[in-house]
Coordinates of C-alpha atoms in Angstrom, one line a residue:
X1 CA -41.1 0.5 -15.3
X2 CA -42.7 -0.9 -12.3
X3 CA -41.2 -2.5 -9.2
X4 CA -41.6 -6.2 -10.3
X5 CA -40.2 -5.6 -13.4
X6 CA -37.4 -3.7 -12.1
X7 CA -36.1 -6.2 -9.8
X8 CA -36.1 -8.7 -12.7
X9 CA -34.1 -6.3 -14.5
X10 CA -31.7 -6.2 -11.7
X11 CA -32.1 -9.0 -9.2
X12 CA -29.7 -7.6 -6.8
X13 CA -31.8 -4.5 -6.3
X14 CA -34.5 -6.7 -4.5
X15 CA -34.9 -7.8 -0.7
X16 CA -31.8 -8.5 1.1
X17 CA -33.3 -12.2 1.8
X18 CA -35.9 -13.8 0.2
X19 CA -37.6 -17.2 0.5
X20 CA -37.0 -19.9 -2.1
X21 CA -40.3 -19.1 -3.6
X22 CA -39.8 -15.7 -4.1
X23 CA -36.3 -16.0 -5.1
X24 CA -37.5 -18.6 -7.6
X25 CA -39.7 -15.9 -9.1
X26 CA -37.1 -13.4 -9.4
X27 CA -34.1 -15.3 -10.1
X28 CA -33.0 -18.8 -11.9
X29 CA -29.7 -19.7 -10.3
X30 CA -27.5 -21.8 -12.5
X31 CA -24.2 -21.6 -10.6
X32 CA -22.0 -24.7 -10.4
X33 CA -19.0 -25.7 -8.3
X34 CA -16.7 -24.7 -11.1
X35 CA -18.3 -21.4 -11.8
X36 CA -17.8 -20.9 -8.0
X37 CA -14.1 -22.0 -8.1
X38 CA -13.9 -19.4 -11.3
X39 CA -15.1 -16.6 -9.2
X40 CA -13.0 -17.3 -5.9
X41 CA -10.2 -17.3 -7.9
X42 CA -10.6 -14.4 -9.7
X43 CA -11.4 -12.7 -6.4
X44 CA -8.2 -14.2 -4.5
X45 CA -5.5 -14.6 -6.9
X46 CA -5.1 -10.8 -7.8
X47 CA -2.7 -8.3 -6.6
X48 CA -1.8 -10.4 -3.7
X49 CA 0.1 -13.0 -5.8
X50 CA 2.5 -10.5 -6.9
X51 CA 3.7 -9.3 -3.4
X52 CA 4.4 -12.8 -1.9
X53 CA 7.9 -13.0 -3.2
X54 CA 8.7 -9.9 -1.0
X55 CA 6.7 -11.0 1.9
X56 CA 8.8 -14.4 1.9
X57 CA 11.7 -12.6 1.5
X58 CA 10.8 -10.6 4.7
X59 CA 10.0 -13.6 6.7
X60 CA 12.8 -15.9 5.6
X61 CA 12.6 -19.4 4.1
X62 CA 10.7 -21.3 7.0
X63 CA 8.0 -18.4 8.4
X64 CA 7.2 -17.5 4.9
X65 CA 6.2 -20.5 3.4
X66 CA 4.8 -21.9 6.7
X67 CA 2.5 -19.0 7.4
X68 CA 1.1 -18.9 3.7
X69 CA -0.1 -22.6 4.6
X70 CA -1.3 -21.4 8.0
X71 CA -3.4 -18.5 6.1
X72 CA -4.8 -21.2 3.6
X73 CA -6.1 -23.4 6.6
X74 CA -7.7 -20.1 8.3
X75 CA -9.5 -19.6 5.3
X76 CA -10.8 -22.7 4.9
X77 CA -12.2 -22.8 8.3
X78 CA -13.3 -19.3 7.6
X79 CA -15.1 -20.0 4.6
X80 CA -16.8 -23.0 6.1
X81 CA -18.6 -21.2 8.9
X82 CA -19.6 -18.4 6.4
X83 CA -21.0 -20.8 3.8
X84 CA -23.4 -22.4 6.5
X85 CA -24.7 -18.7 7.1
X86 CA -26.1 -18.4 3.8
X87 CA -29.5 -19.8 4.8
X88 CA -31.4 -18.8 8.0
X89 CA -31.8 -20.2 10.3
X90 CA -31.0 -23.7 9.5
X91 CA -27.7 -24.0 6.9
X92 CA -29.6 -26.6 5.0
X93 CA -33.2 -26.1 5.3
X94 CA -33.7 -22.3 6.4
X95 CA -36.5 -20.8 4.2
X96 CA -34.6 -17.2 3.9
X97 CA -31.5 -16.5 2.0
X98 CA -28.6 -14.3 2.8
X99 CA -27.3 -13.1 -0.5
X100 CA -24.6 -10.7 1.3
X101 CA -22.2 -10.9 4.3
X102 CA -24.1 -7.8 5.8
X103 CA -27.5 -9.4 5.8
X104 CA -25.9 -12.6 7.3
X105 CA -24.7 -10.7 10.0
X106 CA -28.1 -8.8 10.6
X107 CA -29.9 -11.8 10.8
X108 CA -27.8 -14.0 12.9
X109 CA -26.0 -10.7 15.3
X110 CA -28.6 -7.9 15.2
X111 CA -28.9 -4.5 13.2
X112 CA -26.4 -3.0 15.7
X113 CA -23.6 -5.5 14.6
X114 CA -24.6 -4.9 11.1
X115 CA -23.7 -1.3 11.2
X116 CA -20.4 -2.1 12.5
X117 CA -19.9 -4.9 9.9
X118 CA -20.8 -2.4 7.2
X119 CA -17.8 -0.5 8.0
X120 CA -15.6 -3.0 7.5
X121 CA -17.2 -4.7 4.6
X122 CA -16.9 -1.3 2.6
X123 CA -13.3 -0.7 3.8
X124 CA -12.4 -4.3 2.6
X125 CA -14.2 -3.8 -1.0
X126 CA -12.9 -0.3 -1.5
X127 CA -9.4 -1.2 -0.4
X128 CA -9.2 -4.0 -3.0
X129 CA -10.7 -1.5 -5.8
X130 CA -7.7 1.2 -5.0
X131 CA -5.2 -2.0 -4.8
X132 CA -6.1 -3.4 -8.2
X133 CA -6.0 0.3 -9.5
X134 CA -2.4 0.3 -8.6
X135 CA -1.6 -2.7 -9.6
X136 CA -2.9 -2.6 -13.0
X137 CA -1.1 0.8 -13.4
X138 CA 2.1 -0.7 -12.3
X139 CA 1.8 -3.7 -15.0
X140 CA 1.1 -1.3 -17.6
X141 CA 4.2 0.5 -16.6
X142 CA 6.2 -2.6 -16.7
X143 CA 5.1 -3.2 -20.5
X144 CA 6.2 0.2 -21.4
X145 CA 9.5 -0.2 -19.6
X146 CA 10.0 -3.7 -21.3
X147 CA 9.5 -2.5 -24.7
X148 CA 11.6 0.7 -24.2
X149 CA 14.5 -1.5 -22.9
X150 CA 14.1 -3.8 -26.0
X151 CA 14.1 -1.2 -28.7
X152 CA 16.9 1.2 -26.9
X153 CA 19.1 -1.1 -24.8
X154 CA 19.3 -1.8 -21.2
X155 CA 20.9 1.6 -20.2
X156 CA 18.0 3.6 -21.7
X157 CA 16.4 5.8 -19.2
X158 CA 13.0 4.5 -19.4
X159 CA 10.9 6.2 -16.9
X160 CA 7.2 6.3 -16.8
X161 CA 4.5 7.6 -14.4
X162 CA 1.5 5.8 -13.0
X163 CA -1.3 8.7 -13.3
X164 CA -1.9 8.0 -16.8
X165 CA -2.3 4.3 -16.6
X166 CA -4.3 4.8 -13.5
X167 CA -6.7 6.9 -15.5
X168 CA -7.0 4.4 -18.3
X169 CA -7.8 1.4 -16.1
X170 CA -10.6 3.8 -14.2
X171 CA -12.1 4.7 -17.6
X172 CA -12.3 1.0 -18.7
X173 CA -13.7 0.0 -15.2
X174 CA -16.6 2.9 -15.6
X175 CA -17.9 0.4 -19.0
X176 CA -17.4 -2.7 -17.2
X177 CA -19.1 -1.6 -14.1
X178 CA -22.3 -1.4 -16.1
X179 CA -22.6 -5.2 -15.8
X180 CA -25.6 -5.3 -13.7
X181 CA -24.6 -8.0 -11.2
X182 CA -22.7 -11.2 -10.2
X183 CA -25.2 -13.3 -12.2
X184 CA -24.2 -11.4 -15.6
X185 CA -20.4 -12.0 -15.1
X186 CA -19.6 -15.4 -14.9
X187 CA -18.1 -15.3 -18.3
X188 CA -15.7 -12.1 -16.9
X189 CA -14.6 -14.4 -14.1
X190 CA -13.7 -17.4 -16.2
X191 CA -11.4 -14.9 -18.3
X192 CA -10.0 -13.2 -15.3
X193 CA -9.4 -16.8 -13.8
X194 CA -7.6 -18.0 -16.7
X195 CA -5.5 -14.7 -17.0
X196 CA -4.6 -15.2 -13.3
X197 CA -3.4 -19.0 -13.9
X198 CA -1.1 -17.6 -17.1
X199 CA 0.7 -14.8 -15.1
X200 CA 1.1 -16.8 -12.0
X201 CA 2.7 -19.7 -14.5
X202 CA 4.9 -17.0 -16.0
X203 CA 6.0 -15.5 -12.6
X204 CA 6.5 -19.2 -11.4
X205 CA 8.6 -19.7 -14.4
X206 CA 10.6 -16.8 -14.6
X207 CA 11.6 -17.0 -11.0
X208 CA 12.4 -20.8 -11.5
X209 CA 14.7 -19.9 -14.7
X210 CA 16.9 -17.2 -12.9
X211 CA 17.4 -19.6 -9.9
X212 CA 18.8 -22.2 -12.7
X213 CA 21.1 -19.3 -14.2
X214 CA 22.1 -18.3 -10.6
X215 CA 23.1 -21.8 -9.7
X216 CA 22.2 -21.6 -6.4
X217 CA 19.2 -20.9 -4.2
X218 CA 19.4 -17.4 -2.6
X219 CA 17.7 -16.4 0.8
X220 CA 18.0 -17.2 4.4
X221 CA 16.0 -18.5 7.4
X222 CA 15.8 -14.9 8.8
X223 CA 14.9 -13.1 5.6
X224 CA 16.1 -9.8 4.4
X225 CA 18.4 -8.3 7.2
X226 CA 17.2 -4.5 8.5
X227 CA 19.3 -1.7 10.3
X228 CA 17.4 -2.5 13.4
X229 CA 15.1 -4.6 15.3
X230 CA 12.2 -2.1 15.0
X231 CA 12.6 -2.1 11.2
X232 CA 13.1 -5.7 10.8
X233 CA 9.8 -6.0 12.9
X234 CA 7.8 -3.6 10.8
X235 CA 8.8 -5.3 7.6
X236 CA 7.8 -8.6 9.0
X237 CA 4.6 -7.2 10.1
X238 CA 3.8 -5.4 6.6
X239 CA 4.5 -8.9 4.9
X240 CA 2.0 -10.5 7.2
X241 CA -0.7 -7.9 6.1
X242 CA 0.3 -8.7 2.8
X243 CA -0.4 -12.5 3.0
X244 CA -3.5 -11.5 5.1
X245 CA -4.6 -9.3 1.9
X246 CA -3.8 -12.6 -0.4
X247 CA -5.9 -15.1 0.8
X248 CA -9.5 -14.2 2.5
X249 CA -12.2 -13.7 0.2
X250 CA -15.0 -13.8 2.9
X251 CA -16.6 -10.7 2.0
X252 CA -17.5 -11.8 -1.3
X253 CA -18.3 -15.5 -0.4
X254 CA -22.1 -15.0 0.1
X255 CA -22.5 -13.0 -3.1
X256 CA -21.0 -16.0 -4.9
X257 CA -23.1 -18.5 -3.1
X258 CA -26.6 -16.8 -4.0
X259 CA -25.3 -17.8 -7.8
X260 CA -25.4 -21.5 -6.8
X261 CA -28.2 -23.8 -7.9
X262 CA -29.4 -26.3 -5.7
X263 CA -29.8 -29.3 -5.1
X264 CA -27.2 -30.2 -3.7
X265 CA -27.2 -27.7 -1.0
X266 CA -25.4 -24.0 -1.8
X267 CA -23.6 -24.7 1.4
X268 CA -22.1 -28.0 0.2
X269 CA -21.4 -26.8 -3.2
X270 CA -19.4 -23.7 -2.0
X271 CA -17.4 -25.7 0.5
X272 CA -16.3 -28.1 -2.1
X273 CA -15.4 -25.1 -4.5
X274 CA -13.6 -23.0 -1.7
X275 CA -11.6 -26.2 -1.1
X276 CA -11.0 -26.6 -4.6
X277 CA -10.2 -22.9 -5.1
X278 CA -7.9 -22.3 -2.1
X279 CA -5.8 -25.6 -2.7
X280 CA -5.1 -24.3 -6.5
X281 CA -4.4 -20.8 -4.9
X282 CA -1.7 -22.1 -2.3
X283 CA 0.2 -23.9 -4.7
X284 CA 0.5 -21.3 -7.0
X285 CA 1.3 -19.0 -4.1
X286 CA 4.1 -21.4 -2.8
X287 CA 5.4 -21.7 -6.2
X288 CA 5.6 -17.9 -7.2
X289 CA 6.8 -16.8 -3.6
X290 CA 9.1 -19.4 -2.8
X291 CA 10.8 -19.3 -6.2
X292 CA 10.7 -15.4 -6.9
X293 CA 12.6 -15.4 -3.3
X294 CA 15.2 -18.0 -4.4
X295 CA 15.7 -16.2 -7.6
X296 CA 16.3 -12.6 -6.0
X297 CA 17.0 -13.1 -2.2
X298 CA 17.5 -10.1 -0.4
X299 CA 16.8 -7.9 -3.6
X300 CA 13.3 -9.4 -4.2
X301 CA 11.2 -6.8 -5.6
X302 CA 8.0 -5.6 -4.1
X303 CA 6.0 -6.6 -6.9
X304 CA 7.4 -9.9 -8.7
X305 CA 6.3 -9.3 -12.6
X306 CA 7.2 -5.6 -12.8
X307 CA 10.5 -5.7 -10.8
X308 CA 12.5 -8.2 -12.4
X309 CA 15.9 -6.8 -13.3
X310 CA 15.8 -8.2 -16.7
X311 CA 13.3 -7.5 -19.6
X312 CA 13.9 -10.5 -22.1
X313 CA 12.3 -12.3 -23.6
X314 CA 10.3 -8.8 -23.6
X315 CA 7.1 -10.2 -25.3
X316 CA 6.7 -12.7 -22.4
X317 CA 7.3 -10.0 -19.9
X318 CA 4.4 -7.9 -21.8
X319 CA 1.9 -11.2 -21.8
X320 CA 2.3 -11.5 -18.3
X321 CA 1.7 -8.0 -17.3
X322 CA -1.2 -7.9 -19.9
X323 CA -2.8 -10.8 -18.4
X324 CA -2.4 -9.2 -14.9
X325 CA -4.7 -6.2 -16.1
X326 CA -7.4 -8.2 -17.8
X327 CA -7.5 -10.2 -14.6
X328 CA -7.7 -7.2 -12.6
X329 CA -10.4 -5.8 -14.5
X330 CA -12.7 -8.9 -13.7
X331 CA -11.1 -8.6 -10.0
X332 CA -12.3 -5.1 -9.6
X333 CA -15.7 -6.0 -10.4
X334 CA -15.6 -8.9 -8.1
X335 CA -15.0 -6.7 -5.0
X336 CA -17.1 -3.8 -6.4
X337 CA -20.6 -5.6 -7.4
X338 CA -21.3 -6.2 -3.7
X339 CA -21.0 -2.4 -3.2
X340 CA -22.7 -1.5 -6.0
X341 CA -25.6 -3.9 -5.0
X342 CA -26.0 -2.8 -1.3
X343 CA -26.5 1.1 -2.5
X344 CA -28.8 0.3 -5.3
X345 CA -31.1 -1.9 -3.0
X346 CA -31.0 0.8 -0.7
X347 CA -32.0 3.5 -3.3
X348 CA -34.7 1.1 -4.8
X349 CA -36.2 0.7 -1.0
X350 CA -36.1 4.2 -0.3
X351 CA -37.5 5.5 -3.7
X352 CA -39.6 2.7 -5.2
X353 CA -41.3 5.4 -7.5
X354 CA -38.2 7.4 -8.7
X355 CA -37.7 7.1 -12.2
X356 CA -34.0 8.0 -11.8
X357 CA -33.7 4.9 -9.3
X358 CA -35.8 2.4 -11.2
X359 CA -36.3 3.1 -14.8
X360 CA -34.2 1.2 -17.2
X361 CA -33.5 2.7 -20.9
X362 CA -32.8 0.0 -23.6
X363 CA -30.7 0.6 -26.7
X364 CA -28.8 -1.9 -29.1
X365 CA -25.4 -1.5 -30.5
X366 CA -24.0 -3.1 -33.5
X367 CA -22.7 -6.7 -32.8
X368 CA -23.6 -6.5 -29.2
X369 CA -26.8 -7.7 -27.2
X370 CA -29.3 -5.4 -26.1
X371 CA -27.8 -2.9 -23.5
X372 CA -30.1 -1.7 -20.3
X373 CA -29.0 1.5 -18.8
X374 CA -29.9 2.5 -15.3
X375 CA -29.2 6.5 -14.6
X376 CA -28.6 5.6 -10.9
X377 CA -26.5 2.7 -11.8
X378 CA -24.5 4.8 -14.1
X379 CA -23.8 7.8 -11.8
X380 CA -22.8 6.0 -8.8
X381 CA -20.9 3.5 -10.2
X382 CA -19.1 6.1 -12.3
X383 CA -18.4 8.1 -9.1
X384 CA -17.4 4.9 -7.3
X385 CA -14.7 4.2 -9.8
X386 CA -13.5 7.9 -10.0
X387 CA -13.0 7.8 -6.1
X388 CA -10.9 4.6 -6.1
X389 CA -8.8 5.7 -9.1
X390 CA -8.3 9.4 -7.4
X391 CA -7.1 7.6 -3.9
X392 CA -4.8 5.1 -6.0
X393 CA -3.3 8.1 -7.5
X394 CA -2.7 9.7 -4.2
X395 CA -1.1 6.8 -2.8
X396 CA 0.4 4.5 -5.3
X397 CA 2.2 2.5 -3.0
X398 CA 1.8 -1.3 -3.8
X399 CA 3.1 -3.3 -0.9
X400 CA 2.0 -0.9 1.8
X401 CA -1.9 -0.5 0.3
X402 CA -2.1 -4.2 0.1
X403 CA -0.9 -4.5 3.8
X404 CA -2.9 -2.0 5.3
X405 CA -6.2 -3.0 3.3
X406 CA -5.8 -6.6 4.3
X407 CA -4.8 -6.4 7.8
X408 CA -8.0 -4.1 8.7
X409 CA -10.2 -6.5 7.1
X410 CA -8.8 -10.0 8.0
X411 CA -9.7 -10.4 11.6
X412 CA -13.3 -8.9 11.9
X413 CA -14.5 -10.0 8.3
X414 CA -12.6 -13.4 8.0
X415 CA -12.5 -14.4 11.9
X416 CA -14.6 -12.4 14.4
X417 CA -18.1 -12.2 12.6
X418 CA -18.0 -15.9 11.3
X419 CA -17.1 -17.3 14.6
X420 CA -19.9 -15.1 16.3
X421 CA -22.5 -16.1 13.8
X422 CA -21.3 -19.9 14.1
X423 CA -21.9 -19.4 18.0
X424 CA -25.7 -18.1 17.2
X425 CA -26.6 -20.4 14.7
X426 CA -25.1 -23.7 16.6
X427 CA -26.2 -22.3 20.0
X428 CA -22.8 -22.8 21.3
X429 CA -22.7 -22.1 25.4
X430 CA -20.0 -20.2 26.6
X431 CA -16.6 -22.0 28.3
X432 CA -17.6 -25.1 26.3
X433 CA -14.6 -26.8 24.7
X434 CA -15.6 -25.6 21.5
X435 CA -16.3 -22.2 22.6
X436 CA -12.7 -21.6 24.4
X437 CA -11.0 -23.3 21.0
X438 CA -12.9 -20.7 18.6
X439 CA -12.3 -18.0 21.0
X440 CA -8.5 -19.0 21.1
X441 CA -8.7 -19.3 17.5
X442 CA -10.2 -15.6 16.9
X443 CA -7.6 -14.1 19.5
X444 CA -4.7 -15.2 18.0
X445 CA -6.2 -13.9 14.4
X446 CA -6.6 -10.5 16.1
X447 CA -2.8 -10.4 17.0
X448 CA -2.0 -11.0 13.3
X449 CA -4.2 -8.3 12.4
X450 CA -2.5 -5.7 15.1
X451 CA 0.6 -6.8 13.9
X452 CA -0.3 -6.4 10.1
X453 CA -2.0 -3.1 10.5
X454 CA 1.2 -1.4 12.6
X455 CA 3.6 -2.5 10.0
X456 CA 1.8 -1.6 7.0
X457 CA 0.7 2.1 8.4
X458 CA 4.5 2.6 9.2
X459 CA 5.5 1.5 5.6
X460 CA 2.9 3.6 3.9
X461 CA 3.9 6.5 6.1
X462 CA 7.2 6.2 5.4
X463 CA 6.7 5.7 1.6
X464 CA 4.6 8.7 1.6
X465 CA 7.0 11.2 3.5
X466 CA 10.5 9.9 2.4

């Protein structure tokens, strides 16, 4: 196939930015506010929601819920700044589109910063793949334990490993990863978003039911006690890292925005979708996090739906964890497709005449639409999934992995680069009021990242060598 035909088959393997005219030839954007909300919820309400009860338990009744609201507010500010960077140089009328976070950084800040940004982008996306693999394996194991306890009694030795479950999830992702790009996976995001609502409601309901059974609200203002101040600080810092993982989706925002039709302007639609999605997310987070802590107090598990000390009704536990797995199938793709797009774009530009890179093979399976297979896509995406699965098997520590991944990417991706691009776009002069406010905001968020990294790395090392 020729180069033009290849671009039509795989729109994300085109140029990094394009004019409206060119984009219109290559791709018809049909996304709406509600498809964007579905993509966001799929990307945000994932593994992070399951660790929130544990995070609230470490921080206590005041700091825990308060920090959830603070992170929600920070995310809204961050997404508004990034949404305006989709078009260049003007947020409404700019002729060039930025279909990826890295391309926006290149246009606004230069190629040097694009390389720096690329390290954090790939770390964030890759970390999410690892975390989602661990979470899915934990949920499959919870289903196995639930059925075992139901059939053999609560005293049975129902012990299962995670390695086989991770391999099963990885095998499924190898198949799903052949979906070409974001424009072809709206259906998967809708299904995944529905699943996230389902298990969030179940987690909230189970926590609420246990509070009623206990007849009291457990927990304290200071949170779970520790043997010494250093340990308490490390646990609190790790909880902050988990919260940092749970909210921001800046790294995939422009990919989502690139699916939206206009008018109205893409930035206007994206901002509206972000507010709706973050509001819904925050309500779920507060309900799941607070009722989980209220139910279990100092014994709050690291993963709410896999750590219950009861497994009845077992079918409800099974259903909730099955919803988690189905949701994370979509969530894994939400965070992997940008990586696939960047690599495949690069190869397409570097080797425009390579049949391995650009040729598509079509075949038809019974009861399925026409499937188009590309050898580069098949080999690279399979290797990528295998690598995330392998690392997840080496470090199967849920809370610690979430904390490290969230903390490392929070400040640079959600705060620093958006603020710097805003300064360039709006031509903000140093030492003006707006410059001082945003610099202070950025510095405070940097301190949050430092605390999260310290606490999560300490927890990861302790878990690995304990």
